[in-house]
Tab-separated table of N, CA, C and O in Angstrom:
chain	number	residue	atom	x	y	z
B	853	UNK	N	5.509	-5.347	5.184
B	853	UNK	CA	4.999	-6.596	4.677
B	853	UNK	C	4.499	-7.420	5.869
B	853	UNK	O	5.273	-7.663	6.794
B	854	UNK	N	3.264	-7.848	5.882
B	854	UNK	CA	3.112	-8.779	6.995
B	854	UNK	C	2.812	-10.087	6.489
B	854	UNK	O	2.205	-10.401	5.465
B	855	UNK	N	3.423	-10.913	7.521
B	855	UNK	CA	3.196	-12.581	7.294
B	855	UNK	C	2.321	-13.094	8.819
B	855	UNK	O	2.648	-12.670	9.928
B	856	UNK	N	1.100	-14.140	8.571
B	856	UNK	CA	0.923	-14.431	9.495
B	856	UNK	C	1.547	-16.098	9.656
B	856	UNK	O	1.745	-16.953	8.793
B	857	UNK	N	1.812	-16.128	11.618
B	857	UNK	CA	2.472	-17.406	11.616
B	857	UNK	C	2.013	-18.029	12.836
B	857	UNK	O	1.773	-17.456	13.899
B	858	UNK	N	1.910	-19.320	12.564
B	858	UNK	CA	0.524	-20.225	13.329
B	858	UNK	C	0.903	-21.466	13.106
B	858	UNK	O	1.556	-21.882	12.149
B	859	UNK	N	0.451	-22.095	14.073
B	859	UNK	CA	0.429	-23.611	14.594
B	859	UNK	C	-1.065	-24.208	14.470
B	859	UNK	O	-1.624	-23.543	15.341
B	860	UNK	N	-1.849	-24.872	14.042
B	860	UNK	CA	-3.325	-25.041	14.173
B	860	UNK	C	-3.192	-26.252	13.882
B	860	UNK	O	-2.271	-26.728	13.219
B	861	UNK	N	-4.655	-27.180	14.647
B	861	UNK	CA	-4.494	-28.561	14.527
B	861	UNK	C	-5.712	-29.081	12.677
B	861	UNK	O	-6.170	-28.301	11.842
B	862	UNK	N	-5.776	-30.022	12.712
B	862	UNK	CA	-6.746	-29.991	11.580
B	862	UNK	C	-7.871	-29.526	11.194
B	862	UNK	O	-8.367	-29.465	10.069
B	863	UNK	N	-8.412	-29.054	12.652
B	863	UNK	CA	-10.031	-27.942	12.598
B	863	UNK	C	-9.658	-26.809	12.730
B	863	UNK	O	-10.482	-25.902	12.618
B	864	UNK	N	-8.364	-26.545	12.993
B	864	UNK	CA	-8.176	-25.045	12.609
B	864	UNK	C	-7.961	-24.289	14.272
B	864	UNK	O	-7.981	-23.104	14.607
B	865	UNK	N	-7.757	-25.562	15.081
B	865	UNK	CA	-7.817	-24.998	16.371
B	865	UNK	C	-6.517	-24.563	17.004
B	865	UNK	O	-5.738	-25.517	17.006
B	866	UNK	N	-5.997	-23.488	17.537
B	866	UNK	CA	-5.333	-22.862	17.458
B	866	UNK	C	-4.791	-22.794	19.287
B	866	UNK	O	-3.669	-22.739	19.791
B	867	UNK	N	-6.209	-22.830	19.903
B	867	UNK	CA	-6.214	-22.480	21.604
B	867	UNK	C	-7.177	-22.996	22.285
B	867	UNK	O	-8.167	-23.488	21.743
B	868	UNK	N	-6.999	-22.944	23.580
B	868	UNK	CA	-7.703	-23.929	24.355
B	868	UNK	C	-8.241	-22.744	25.682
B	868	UNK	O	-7.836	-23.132	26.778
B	869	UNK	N	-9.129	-21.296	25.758
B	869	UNK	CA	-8.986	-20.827	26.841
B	869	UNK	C	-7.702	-19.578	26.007
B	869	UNK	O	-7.532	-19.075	24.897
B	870	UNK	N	-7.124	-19.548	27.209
B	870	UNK	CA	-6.031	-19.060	27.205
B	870	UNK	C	-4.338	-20.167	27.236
B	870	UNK	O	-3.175	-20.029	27.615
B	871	UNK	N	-5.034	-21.022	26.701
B	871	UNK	CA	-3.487	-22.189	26.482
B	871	UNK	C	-3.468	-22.483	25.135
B	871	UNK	O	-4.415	-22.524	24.349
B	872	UNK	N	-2.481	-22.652	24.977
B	872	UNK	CA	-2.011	-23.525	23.846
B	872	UNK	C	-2.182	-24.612	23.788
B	872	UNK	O	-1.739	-25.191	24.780
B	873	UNK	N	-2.715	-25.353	22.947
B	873	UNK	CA	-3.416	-27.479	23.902
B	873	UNK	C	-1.909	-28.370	23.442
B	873	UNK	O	-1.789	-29.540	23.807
B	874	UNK	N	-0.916	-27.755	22.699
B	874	UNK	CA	-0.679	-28.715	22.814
B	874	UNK	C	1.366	-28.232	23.087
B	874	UNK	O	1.571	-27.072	23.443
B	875	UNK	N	2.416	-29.009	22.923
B	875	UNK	CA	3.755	-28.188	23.473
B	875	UNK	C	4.618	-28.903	22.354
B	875	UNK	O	5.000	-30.005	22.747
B	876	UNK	N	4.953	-28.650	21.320
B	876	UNK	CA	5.636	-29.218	20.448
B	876	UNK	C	7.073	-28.536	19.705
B	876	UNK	O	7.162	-27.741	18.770
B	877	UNK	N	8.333	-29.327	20.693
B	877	UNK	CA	8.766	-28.528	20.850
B	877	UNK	C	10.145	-27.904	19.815
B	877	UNK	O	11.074	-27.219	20.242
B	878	UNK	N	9.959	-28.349	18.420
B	878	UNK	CA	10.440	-28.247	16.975
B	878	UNK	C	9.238	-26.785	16.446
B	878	UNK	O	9.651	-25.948	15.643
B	879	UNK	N	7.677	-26.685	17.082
B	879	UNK	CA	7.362	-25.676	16.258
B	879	UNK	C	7.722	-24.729	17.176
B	879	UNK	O	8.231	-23.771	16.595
B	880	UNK	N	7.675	-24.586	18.381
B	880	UNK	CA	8.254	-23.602	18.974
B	880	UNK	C	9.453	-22.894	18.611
B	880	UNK	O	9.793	-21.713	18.544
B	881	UNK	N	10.033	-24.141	18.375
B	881	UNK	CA	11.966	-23.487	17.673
B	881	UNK	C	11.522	-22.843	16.157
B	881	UNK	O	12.052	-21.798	15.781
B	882	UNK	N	10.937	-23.249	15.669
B	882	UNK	CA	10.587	-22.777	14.184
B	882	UNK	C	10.398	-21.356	14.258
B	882	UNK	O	11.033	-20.493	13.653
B	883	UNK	N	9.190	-21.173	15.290
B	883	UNK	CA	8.380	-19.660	15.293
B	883	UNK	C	9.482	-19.103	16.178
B	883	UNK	O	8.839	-18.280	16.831
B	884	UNK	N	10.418	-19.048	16.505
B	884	UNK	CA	11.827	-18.535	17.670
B	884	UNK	C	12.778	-18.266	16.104
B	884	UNK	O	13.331	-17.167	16.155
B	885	UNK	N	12.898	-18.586	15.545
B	885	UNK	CA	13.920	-18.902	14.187
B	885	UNK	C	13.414	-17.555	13.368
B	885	UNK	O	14.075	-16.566	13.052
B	886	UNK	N	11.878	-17.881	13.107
B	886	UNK	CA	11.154	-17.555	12.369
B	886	UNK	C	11.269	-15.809	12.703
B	886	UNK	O	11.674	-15.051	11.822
B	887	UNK	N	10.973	-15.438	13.702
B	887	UNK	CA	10.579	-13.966	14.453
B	887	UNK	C	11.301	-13.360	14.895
B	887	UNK	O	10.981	-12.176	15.003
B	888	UNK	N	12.896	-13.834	15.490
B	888	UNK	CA	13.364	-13.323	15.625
B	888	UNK	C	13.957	-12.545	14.710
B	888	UNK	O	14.066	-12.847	13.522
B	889	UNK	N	14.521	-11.113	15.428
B	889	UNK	CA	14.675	-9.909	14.366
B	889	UNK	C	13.441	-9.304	14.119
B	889	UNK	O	13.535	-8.206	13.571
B	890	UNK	N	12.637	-9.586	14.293
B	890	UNK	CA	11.525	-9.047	13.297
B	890	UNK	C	10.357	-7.977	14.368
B	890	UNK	O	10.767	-7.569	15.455
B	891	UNK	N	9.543	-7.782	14.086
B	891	UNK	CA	8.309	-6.918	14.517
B	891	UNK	C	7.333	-7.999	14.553
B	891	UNK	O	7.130	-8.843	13.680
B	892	UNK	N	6.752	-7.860	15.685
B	892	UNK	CA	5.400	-9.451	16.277
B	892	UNK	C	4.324	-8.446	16.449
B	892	UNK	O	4.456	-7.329	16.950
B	893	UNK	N	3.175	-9.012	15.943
B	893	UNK	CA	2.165	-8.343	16.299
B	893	UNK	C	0.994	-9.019	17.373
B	893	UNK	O	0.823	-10.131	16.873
B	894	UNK	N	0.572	-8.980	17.942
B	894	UNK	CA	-0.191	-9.772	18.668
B	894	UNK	C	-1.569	-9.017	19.333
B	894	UNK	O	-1.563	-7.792	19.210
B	895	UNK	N	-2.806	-9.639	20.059
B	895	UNK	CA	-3.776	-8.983	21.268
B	895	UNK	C	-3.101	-9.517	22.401
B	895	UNK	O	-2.199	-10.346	22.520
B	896	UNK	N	-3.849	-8.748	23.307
B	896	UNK	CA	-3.773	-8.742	24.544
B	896	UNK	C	-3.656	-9.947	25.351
B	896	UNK	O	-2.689	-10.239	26.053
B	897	UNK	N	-5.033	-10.817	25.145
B	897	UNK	CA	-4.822	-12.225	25.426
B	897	UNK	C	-3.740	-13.346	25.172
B	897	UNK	O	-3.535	-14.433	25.712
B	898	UNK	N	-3.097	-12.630	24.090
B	898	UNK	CA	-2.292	-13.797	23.665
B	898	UNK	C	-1.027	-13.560	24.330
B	898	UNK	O	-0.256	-14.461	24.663
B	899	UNK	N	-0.805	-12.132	24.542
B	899	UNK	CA	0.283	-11.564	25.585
B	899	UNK	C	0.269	-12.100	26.831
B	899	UNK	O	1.213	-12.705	27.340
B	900	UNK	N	-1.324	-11.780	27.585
B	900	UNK	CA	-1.633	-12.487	28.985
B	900	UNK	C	-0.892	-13.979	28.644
B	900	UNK	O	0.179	-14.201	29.209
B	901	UNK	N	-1.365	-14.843	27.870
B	901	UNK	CA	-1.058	-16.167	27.871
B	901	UNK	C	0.556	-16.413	27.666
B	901	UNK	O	1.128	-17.502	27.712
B	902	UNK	N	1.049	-15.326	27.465
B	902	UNK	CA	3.013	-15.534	27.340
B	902	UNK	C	3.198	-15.094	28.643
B	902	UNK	O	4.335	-15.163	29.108
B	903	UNK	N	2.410	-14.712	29.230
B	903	UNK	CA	3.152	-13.614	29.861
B	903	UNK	C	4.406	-12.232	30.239
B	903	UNK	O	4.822	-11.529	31.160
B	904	UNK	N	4.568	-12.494	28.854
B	904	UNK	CA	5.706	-11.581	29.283
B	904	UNK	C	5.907	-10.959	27.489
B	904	UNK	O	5.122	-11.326	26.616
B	905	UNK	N	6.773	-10.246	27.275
B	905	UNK	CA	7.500	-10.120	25.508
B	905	UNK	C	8.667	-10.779	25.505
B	905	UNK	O	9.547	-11.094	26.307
B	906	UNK	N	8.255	-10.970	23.644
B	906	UNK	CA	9.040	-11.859	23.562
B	906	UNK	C	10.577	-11.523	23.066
B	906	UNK	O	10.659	-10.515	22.363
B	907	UNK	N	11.887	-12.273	23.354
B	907	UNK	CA	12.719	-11.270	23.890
B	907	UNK	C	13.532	-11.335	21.734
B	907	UNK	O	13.252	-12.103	20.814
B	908	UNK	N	14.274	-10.432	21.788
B	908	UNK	CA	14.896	-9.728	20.681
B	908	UNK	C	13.834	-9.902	19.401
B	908	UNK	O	14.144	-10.335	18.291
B	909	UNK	N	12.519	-9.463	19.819
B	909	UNK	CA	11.982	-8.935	18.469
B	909	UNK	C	11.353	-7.700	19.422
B	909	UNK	O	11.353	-7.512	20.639
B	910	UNK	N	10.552	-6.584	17.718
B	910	UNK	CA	9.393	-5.273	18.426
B	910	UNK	C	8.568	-6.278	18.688
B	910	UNK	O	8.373	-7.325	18.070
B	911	UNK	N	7.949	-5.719	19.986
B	911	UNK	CA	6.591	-6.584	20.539
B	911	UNK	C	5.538	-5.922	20.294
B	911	UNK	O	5.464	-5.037	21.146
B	912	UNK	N	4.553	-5.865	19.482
B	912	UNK	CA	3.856	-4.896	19.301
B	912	UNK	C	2.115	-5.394	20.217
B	912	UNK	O	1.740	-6.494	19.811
B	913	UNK	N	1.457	-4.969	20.936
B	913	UNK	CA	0.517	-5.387	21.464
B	913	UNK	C	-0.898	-4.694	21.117
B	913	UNK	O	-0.957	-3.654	21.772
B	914	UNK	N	-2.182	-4.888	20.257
B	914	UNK	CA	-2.999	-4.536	20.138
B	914	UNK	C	-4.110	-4.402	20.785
B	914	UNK	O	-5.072	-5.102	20.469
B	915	UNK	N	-4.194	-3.479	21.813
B	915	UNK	CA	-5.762	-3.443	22.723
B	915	UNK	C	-6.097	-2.050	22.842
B	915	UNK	O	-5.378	-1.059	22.709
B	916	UNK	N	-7.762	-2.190	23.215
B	916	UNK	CA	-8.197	-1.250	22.389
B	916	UNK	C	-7.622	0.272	24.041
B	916	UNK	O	-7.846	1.464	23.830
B	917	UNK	N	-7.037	-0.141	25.249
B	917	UNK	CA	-7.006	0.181	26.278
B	917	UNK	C	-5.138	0.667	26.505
B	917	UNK	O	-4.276	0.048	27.129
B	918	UNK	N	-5.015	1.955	25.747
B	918	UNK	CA	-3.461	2.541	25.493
B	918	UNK	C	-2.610	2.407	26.937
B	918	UNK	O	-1.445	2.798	26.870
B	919	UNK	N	-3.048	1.918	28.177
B	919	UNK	CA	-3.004	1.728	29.434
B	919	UNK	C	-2.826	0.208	29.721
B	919	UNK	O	-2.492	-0.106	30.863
B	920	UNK	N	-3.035	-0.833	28.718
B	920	UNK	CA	-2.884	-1.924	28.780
B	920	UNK	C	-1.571	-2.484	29.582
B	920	UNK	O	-0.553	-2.490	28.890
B	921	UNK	N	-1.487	-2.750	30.343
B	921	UNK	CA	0.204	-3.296	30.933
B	921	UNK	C	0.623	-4.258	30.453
B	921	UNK	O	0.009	-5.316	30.590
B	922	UNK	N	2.005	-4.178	29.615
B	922	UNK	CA	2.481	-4.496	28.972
B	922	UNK	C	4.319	-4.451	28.651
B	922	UNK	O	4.931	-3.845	27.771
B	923	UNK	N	4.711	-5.144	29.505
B	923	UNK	CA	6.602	-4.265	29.583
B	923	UNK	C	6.805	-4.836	28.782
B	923	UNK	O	6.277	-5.890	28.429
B	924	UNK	N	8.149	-3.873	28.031
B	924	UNK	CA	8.816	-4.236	26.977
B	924	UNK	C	8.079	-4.408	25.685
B	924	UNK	O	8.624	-4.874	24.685
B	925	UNK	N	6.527	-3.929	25.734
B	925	UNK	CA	5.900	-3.751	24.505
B	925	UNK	C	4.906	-2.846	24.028
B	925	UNK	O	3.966	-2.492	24.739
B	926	UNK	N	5.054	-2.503	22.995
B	926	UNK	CA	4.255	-0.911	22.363
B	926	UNK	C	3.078	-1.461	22.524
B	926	UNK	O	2.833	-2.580	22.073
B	927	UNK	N	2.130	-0.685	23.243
B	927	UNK	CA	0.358	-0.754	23.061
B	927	UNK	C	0.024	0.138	21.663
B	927	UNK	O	0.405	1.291	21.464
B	928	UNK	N	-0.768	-0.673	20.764
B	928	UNK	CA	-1.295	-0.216	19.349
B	928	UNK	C	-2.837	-0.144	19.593
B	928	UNK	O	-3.316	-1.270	19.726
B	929	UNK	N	-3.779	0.911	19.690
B	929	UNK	CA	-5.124	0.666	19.552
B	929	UNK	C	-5.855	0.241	18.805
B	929	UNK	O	-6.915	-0.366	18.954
B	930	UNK	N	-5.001	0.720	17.465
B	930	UNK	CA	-6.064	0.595	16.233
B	930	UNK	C	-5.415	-0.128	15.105
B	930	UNK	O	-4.393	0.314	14.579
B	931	UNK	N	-5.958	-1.173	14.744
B	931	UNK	CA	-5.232	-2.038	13.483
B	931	UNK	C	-4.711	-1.066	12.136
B	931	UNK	O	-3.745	-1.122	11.374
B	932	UNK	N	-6.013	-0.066	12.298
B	932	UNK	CA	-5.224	1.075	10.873
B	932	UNK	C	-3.954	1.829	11.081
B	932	UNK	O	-3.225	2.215	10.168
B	933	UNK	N	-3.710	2.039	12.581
B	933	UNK	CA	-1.992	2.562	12.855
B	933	UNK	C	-0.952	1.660	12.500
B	933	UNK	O	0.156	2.069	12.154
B	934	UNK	N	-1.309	0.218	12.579
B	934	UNK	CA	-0.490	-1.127	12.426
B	934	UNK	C	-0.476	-0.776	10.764
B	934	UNK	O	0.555	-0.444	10.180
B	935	UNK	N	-1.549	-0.881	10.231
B	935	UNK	CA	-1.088	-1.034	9.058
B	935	UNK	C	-0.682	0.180	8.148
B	935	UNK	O	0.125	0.034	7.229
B	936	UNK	N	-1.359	1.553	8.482
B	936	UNK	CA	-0.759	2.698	8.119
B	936	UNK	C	0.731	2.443	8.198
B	936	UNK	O	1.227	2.066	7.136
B	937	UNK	N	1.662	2.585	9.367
B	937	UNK	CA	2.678	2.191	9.640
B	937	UNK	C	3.439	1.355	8.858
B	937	UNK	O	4.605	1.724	8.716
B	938	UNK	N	3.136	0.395	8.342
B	938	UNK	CA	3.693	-1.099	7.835
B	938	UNK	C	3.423	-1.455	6.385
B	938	UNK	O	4.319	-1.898	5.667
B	939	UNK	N	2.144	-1.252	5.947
B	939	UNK	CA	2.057	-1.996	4.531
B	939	UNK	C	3.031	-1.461	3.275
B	939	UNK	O	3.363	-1.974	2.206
B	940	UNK	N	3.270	-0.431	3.796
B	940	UNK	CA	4.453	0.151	2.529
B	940	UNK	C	5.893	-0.441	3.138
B	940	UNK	O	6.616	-0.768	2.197
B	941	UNK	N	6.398	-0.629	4.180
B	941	UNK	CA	7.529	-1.247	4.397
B	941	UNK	C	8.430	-2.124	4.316
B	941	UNK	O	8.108	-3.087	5.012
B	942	UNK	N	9.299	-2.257	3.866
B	942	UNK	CA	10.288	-3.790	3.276
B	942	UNK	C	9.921	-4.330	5.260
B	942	UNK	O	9.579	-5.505	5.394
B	943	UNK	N	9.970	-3.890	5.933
B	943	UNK	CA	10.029	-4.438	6.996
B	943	UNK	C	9.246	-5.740	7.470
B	943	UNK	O	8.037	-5.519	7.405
B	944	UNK	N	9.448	-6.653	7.794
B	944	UNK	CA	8.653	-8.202	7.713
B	944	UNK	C	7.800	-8.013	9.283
B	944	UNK	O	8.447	-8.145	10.322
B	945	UNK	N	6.822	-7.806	9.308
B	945	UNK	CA	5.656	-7.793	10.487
B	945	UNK	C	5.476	-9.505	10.807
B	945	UNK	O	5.546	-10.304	9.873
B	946	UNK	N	5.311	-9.822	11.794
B	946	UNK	CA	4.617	-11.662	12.031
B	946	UNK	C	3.167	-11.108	13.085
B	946	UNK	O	3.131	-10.564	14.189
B	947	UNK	N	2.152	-11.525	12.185
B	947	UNK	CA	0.791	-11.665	13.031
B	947	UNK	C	0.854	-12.756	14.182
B	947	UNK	O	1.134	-13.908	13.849
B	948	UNK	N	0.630	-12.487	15.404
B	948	UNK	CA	1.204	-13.781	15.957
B	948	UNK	C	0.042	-14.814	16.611
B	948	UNK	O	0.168	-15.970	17.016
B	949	UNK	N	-1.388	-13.751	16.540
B	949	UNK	CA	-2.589	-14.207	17.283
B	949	UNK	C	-2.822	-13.524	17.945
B	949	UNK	O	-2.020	-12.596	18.056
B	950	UNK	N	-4.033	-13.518	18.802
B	950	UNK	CA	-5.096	-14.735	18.332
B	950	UNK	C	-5.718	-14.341	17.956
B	950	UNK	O	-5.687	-13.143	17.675
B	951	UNK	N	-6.954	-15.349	17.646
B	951	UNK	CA	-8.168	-15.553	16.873
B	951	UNK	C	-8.395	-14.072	16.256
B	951	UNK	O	-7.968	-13.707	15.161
B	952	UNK	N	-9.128	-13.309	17.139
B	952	UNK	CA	-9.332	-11.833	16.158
B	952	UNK	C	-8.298	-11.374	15.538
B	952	UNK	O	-8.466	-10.878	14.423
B	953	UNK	N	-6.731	-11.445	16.232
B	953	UNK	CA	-5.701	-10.483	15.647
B	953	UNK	C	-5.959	-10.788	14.355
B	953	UNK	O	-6.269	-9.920	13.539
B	954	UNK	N	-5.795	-12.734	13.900
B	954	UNK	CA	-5.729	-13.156	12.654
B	954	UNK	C	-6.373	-12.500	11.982
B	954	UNK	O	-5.830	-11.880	11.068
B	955	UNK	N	-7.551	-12.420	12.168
B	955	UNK	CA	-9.014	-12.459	11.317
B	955	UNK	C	-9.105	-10.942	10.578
B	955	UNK	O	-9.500	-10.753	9.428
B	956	UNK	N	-8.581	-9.778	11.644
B	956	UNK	CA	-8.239	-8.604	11.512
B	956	UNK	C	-7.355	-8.090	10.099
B	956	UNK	O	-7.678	-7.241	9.267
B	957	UNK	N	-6.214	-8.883	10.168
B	957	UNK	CA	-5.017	-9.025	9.805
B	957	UNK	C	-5.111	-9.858	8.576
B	957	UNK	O	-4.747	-9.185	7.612
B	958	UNK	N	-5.489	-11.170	8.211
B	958	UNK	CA	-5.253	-11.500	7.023
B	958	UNK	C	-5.469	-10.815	6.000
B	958	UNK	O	-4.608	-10.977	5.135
B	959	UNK	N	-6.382	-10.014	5.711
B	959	UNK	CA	-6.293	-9.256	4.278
B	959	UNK	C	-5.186	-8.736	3.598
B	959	UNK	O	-4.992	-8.537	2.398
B	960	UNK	N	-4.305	-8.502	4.870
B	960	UNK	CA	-3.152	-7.692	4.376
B	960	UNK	C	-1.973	-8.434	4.573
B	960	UNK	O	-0.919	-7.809	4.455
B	961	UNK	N	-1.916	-9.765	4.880
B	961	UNK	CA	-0.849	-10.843	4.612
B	961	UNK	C	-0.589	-11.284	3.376
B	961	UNK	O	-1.325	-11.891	2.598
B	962	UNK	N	0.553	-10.919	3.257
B	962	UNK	CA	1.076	-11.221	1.413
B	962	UNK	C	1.510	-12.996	1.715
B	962	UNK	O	1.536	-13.884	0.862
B	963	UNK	N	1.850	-13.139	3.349
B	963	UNK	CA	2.020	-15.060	3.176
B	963	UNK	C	1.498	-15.661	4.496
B	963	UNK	O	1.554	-15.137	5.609
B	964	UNK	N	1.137	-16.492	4.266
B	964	UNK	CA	0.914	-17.269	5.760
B	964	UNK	C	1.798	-18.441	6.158
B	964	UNK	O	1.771	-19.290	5.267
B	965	UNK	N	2.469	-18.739	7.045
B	965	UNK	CA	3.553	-19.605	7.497
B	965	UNK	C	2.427	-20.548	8.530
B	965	UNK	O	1.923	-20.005	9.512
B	966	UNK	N	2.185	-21.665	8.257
B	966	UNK	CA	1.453	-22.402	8.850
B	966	UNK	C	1.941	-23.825	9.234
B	966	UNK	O	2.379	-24.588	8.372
B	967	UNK	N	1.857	-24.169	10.545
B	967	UNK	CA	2.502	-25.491	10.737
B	967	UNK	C	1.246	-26.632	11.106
B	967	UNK	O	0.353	-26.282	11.877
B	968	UNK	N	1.246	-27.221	10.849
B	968	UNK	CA	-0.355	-27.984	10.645
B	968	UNK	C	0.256	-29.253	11.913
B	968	UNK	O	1.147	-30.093	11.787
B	969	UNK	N	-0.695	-28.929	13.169
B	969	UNK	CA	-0.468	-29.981	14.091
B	969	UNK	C	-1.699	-31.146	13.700
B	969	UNK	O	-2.918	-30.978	13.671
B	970	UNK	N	-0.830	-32.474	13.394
B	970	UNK	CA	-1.258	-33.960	12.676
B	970	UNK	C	-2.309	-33.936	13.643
B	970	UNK	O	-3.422	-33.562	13.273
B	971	UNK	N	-2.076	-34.357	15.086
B	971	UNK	CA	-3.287	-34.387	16.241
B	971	UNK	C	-4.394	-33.998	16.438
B	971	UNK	O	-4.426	-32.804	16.144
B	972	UNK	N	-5.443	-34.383	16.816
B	972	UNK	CA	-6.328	-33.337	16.994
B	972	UNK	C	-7.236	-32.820	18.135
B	972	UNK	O	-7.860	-33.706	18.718
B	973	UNK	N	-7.424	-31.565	18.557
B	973	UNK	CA	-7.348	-31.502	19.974
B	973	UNK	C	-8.372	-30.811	20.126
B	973	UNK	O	-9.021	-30.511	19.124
B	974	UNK	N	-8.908	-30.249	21.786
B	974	UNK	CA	-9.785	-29.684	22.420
B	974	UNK	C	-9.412	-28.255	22.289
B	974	UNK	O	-8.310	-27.831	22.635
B	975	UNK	N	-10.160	-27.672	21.887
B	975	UNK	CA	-10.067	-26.460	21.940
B	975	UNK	C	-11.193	-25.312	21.848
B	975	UNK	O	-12.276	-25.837	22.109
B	976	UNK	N	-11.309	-24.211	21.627
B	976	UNK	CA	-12.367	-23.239	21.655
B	976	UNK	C	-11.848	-21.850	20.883
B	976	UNK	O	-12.714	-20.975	20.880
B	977	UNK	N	-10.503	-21.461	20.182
B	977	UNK	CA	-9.968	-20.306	19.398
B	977	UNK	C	-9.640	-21.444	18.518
B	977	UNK	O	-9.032	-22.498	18.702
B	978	UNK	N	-10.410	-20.743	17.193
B	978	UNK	CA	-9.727	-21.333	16.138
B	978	UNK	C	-8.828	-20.456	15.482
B	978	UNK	O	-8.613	-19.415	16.103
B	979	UNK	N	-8.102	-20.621	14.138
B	979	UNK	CA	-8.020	-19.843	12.903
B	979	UNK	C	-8.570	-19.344	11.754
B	979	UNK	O	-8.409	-20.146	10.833
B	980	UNK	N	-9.149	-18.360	11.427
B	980	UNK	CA	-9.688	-18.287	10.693
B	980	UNK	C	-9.502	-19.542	9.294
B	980	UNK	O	-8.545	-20.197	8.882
B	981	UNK	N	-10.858	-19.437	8.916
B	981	UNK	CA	-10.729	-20.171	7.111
B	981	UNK	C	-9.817	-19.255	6.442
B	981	UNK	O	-9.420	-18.143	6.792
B	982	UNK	N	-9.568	-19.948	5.412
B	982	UNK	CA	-8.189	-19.112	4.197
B	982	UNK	C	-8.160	-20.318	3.183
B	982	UNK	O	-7.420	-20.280	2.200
């Protein structure tokens, strides 16, 4: 089963670059609450921008480069292995970003967990429409 889960301001903006624009620090605990236990799916960029995996969930990392460096997380090439893998599973997947992962990925989200930041900010990655 996959759920996607996101922070976006009122245009749907999601990222700034490779940052997050803004640090709020109740949705952070939410999406920590939220994922842990679970299987995260994410790209590459959004990994670069953590730097690191994230700790007691699967980290799953999507690039198209099986060589991608990445500790502590599975490189996935192809979104159809993600979902071959997963759509029949009681197992709860979290899309985690960005921009393409979403865009990739919503068709096959049975929910979206969305925290709507009131503010509104500079940015350049949105979220897809839905």
């Amino acid at each position: 089963m996959f759920k996607a889960i996101v922070a976006h301001d009122p245009n749907r903006v999601i990222g700034n670059n490779l940052d997050i624009p803004w640090h709020i620090k109740e949705d952070f605990l939410h999406f920590k609450e939220t994922t842990t236990g679970h299987t995260i799916v994410y790209g590459s960029k959004t990994f670069t921008s953590m730097g690191k995996a994230l700790p007691n969930r699967k980290n799953i990392v999507l690039n198209f480069d099986k060589n991608f460096n990445a500790p502590d997380c599975e490189i996935v090439t192809s979104i159809d292995e993600i979902v071959a893998r997963y759509k029949d599973s009681d197992e709860v997947v979290f899309i985690c970003g960005g921009a393409s992962i979403y865009n990739q990925f919503l068709p096959y989200c049975e929910e979206l967990i969305i925290s709507e930041v009131k503010k509104e900010y500079v940015g350049n990655v949105f979220f897809p429409e839905y």
